[in-house]
Amino acid sequence: MKTLLSERELSEGVDRLSRAIADRWDSRPMTIVGVLTGCIVFLADLIRRLDVPLRVYLVQASSYRNGTTRGELTIDVDLGPEVQGRDVLLIDDIFDTGHTLVRVLAELKKYRPASIHSAVLLYKEGRQEVDFEPEFIAFRIPNRFVVGYGLDYRDEYRNLPYLAVLEPEDLNPRAGAGDGADG
Ligand code: 5GP
Ligand code: MG
């Protein structure tokens, strides 16, 4: 496994991102909606750098993947009064094809938020299949499969404090390990 972004680089990137968000946000209360499960580490670090009144909700988006290939996407958004009339910041770990964020955005818009913006830790260059760009991006990365800092491979590696690129030798299927729904 090769480190792509060190713990320190990640921390500096989240610092910059939180300043960019704060610069464009007045004192309105913020309603953060995080996309599980990959957002957890980024979300925890980001909210502690935001000095505005905020609430946090989580939605589940899972693609039943076979390791590194994208599968069928299911999303479970069960928010109504939490979002209606509020200024929402949608948070995800990585913007890859973009389908996940676009689908979650569409679901949230049904609840008629006052405004909705999105922030991602990572943006994978050259992969997008949608006509939408997140407003806030911490890092642009090459088209490689990455793990750590919340991102998984078959549900593992989320706890790495840095971001790493999986090498082919890391991709050996483990005996008995089933394909997991992740996100
Ligand atoms: P999209 O719908 O934008 O193609 O994919 C977004 C989701 O796919 C992310 O939230 C993440 O769960 C997963 N994903 C995309 N690229 C990667 C990657 O390089 N590593 C990991 N671990 N997950 C990824
Ligand atoms: Mg995800």
mmCIF file of N, CA and C and ligand atoms in Angstrom, residues 35-39 61-63 65 92-94 100 151 158 182-183, ligand 2:
data_model
loop_
_atom_site.group_PDB
_atom_site.id
_atom_site.type_symbol
_atom_site.label_atom_id
_atom_site.label_comp_id
_atom_site.label_asym_id
_atom_site.label_seq_id
_atom_site.Cartn_x
_atom_site.Cartn_y
_atom_site.Cartn_z
ATOM 1 N N VAL A 35 -22.991 11.201 4.368
ATOM 2 C CA VAL A 35 -23.314 9.954 3.666
ATOM 3 C C VAL A 35 -22.456 8.827 4.249
ATOM 4 N N LEU A 36 -23.131 7.866 4.870
ATOM 5 C CA LEU A 36 -22.445 6.733 5.495
ATOM 6 C C LEU A 36 -21.935 5.750 4.447
ATOM 7 N N THR A 37 -20.912 4.989 4.686
ATOM 8 C CA THR A 37 -20.156 4.978 5.936
ATOM 9 C C THR A 37 -18.857 5.761 5.778
ATOM 10 N N GLY A 38 -18.480 5.987 4.537
ATOM 11 C CA GLY A 38 -17.158 6.557 4.263
ATOM 12 C C GLY A 38 -16.921 7.939 4.837
ATOM 13 N N CYS A 39 -18.003 8.675 5.148
ATOM 14 C CA CYS A 39 -17.836 10.071 5.588
ATOM 15 C C CYS A 39 -17.371 10.204 7.030
ATOM 16 N N ALA A 61 -25.924 5.324 2.141
ATOM 17 C CA ALA A 61 -25.868 5.037 0.704
ATOM 18 C C ALA A 61 -24.922 3.871 0.537
ATOM 19 N N SER A 62 -25.401 2.799 -0.019
ATOM 20 C CA SER A 62 -24.562 1.617 -0.166
ATOM 21 C C SER A 62 -24.559 1.164 -1.599
ATOM 22 N N SER A 63 -23.362 0.921 -2.121
ATOM 23 C CA SER A 63 -23.333 0.202 -3.380
ATOM 24 C C SER A 63 -22.814 -1.179 -3.047
ATOM 25 N N ARG A 65 -20.819 -3.609 -3.577
ATOM 26 C CA ARG A 65 -19.688 -3.684 -4.493
ATOM 27 C C ARG A 65 -18.955 -4.999 -4.367
ATOM 28 N N ASP A 92 -19.699 14.014 1.744
ATOM 29 C CA ASP A 92 -19.337 12.638 1.380
ATOM 30 C C ASP A 92 -17.818 12.503 1.326
ATOM 31 N N ASP A 93 -17.367 11.260 1.355
ATOM 32 C CA ASP A 93 -15.925 11.027 1.367
ATOM 33 C C ASP A 93 -15.295 11.326 0.014
ATOM 34 N N ILE A 94 -15.910 10.787 -1.064
ATOM 35 C CA ILE A 94 -15.253 10.886 -2.367
ATOM 36 C C ILE A 94 -16.276 11.046 -3.480
ATOM 37 N N THR A 100 -23.711 8.846 -6.625
ATOM 38 C CA THR A 100 -24.184 8.786 -5.240
ATOM 39 C C THR A 100 -24.653 10.160 -4.765
ATOM 40 N N LEU A 151 -12.399 5.487 4.310
ATOM 41 C CA LEU A 151 -12.712 4.737 3.084
ATOM 42 C C LEU A 151 -12.247 3.285 3.219
ATOM 43 N N ARG A 158 -10.761 1.322 7.099
ATOM 44 C CA ARG A 158 -11.343 2.649 7.365
ATOM 45 C C ARG A 158 -10.578 3.387 8.460
ATOM 46 N N ASP A 182 -21.051 -1.454 1.110
ATOM 47 C CA ASP A 182 -20.277 -0.406 1.767
ATOM 48 C C ASP A 182 -20.706 0.934 1.226
ATOM 49 N N GLY A 183 -20.004 1.972 1.627
ATOM 50 C CA GLY A 183 -20.404 3.278 1.122
ATOM 51 C C GLY A 183 -19.425 4.341 1.524
HETATM 52 MG MG MG B 2 -19.593 6.585 0.192
#
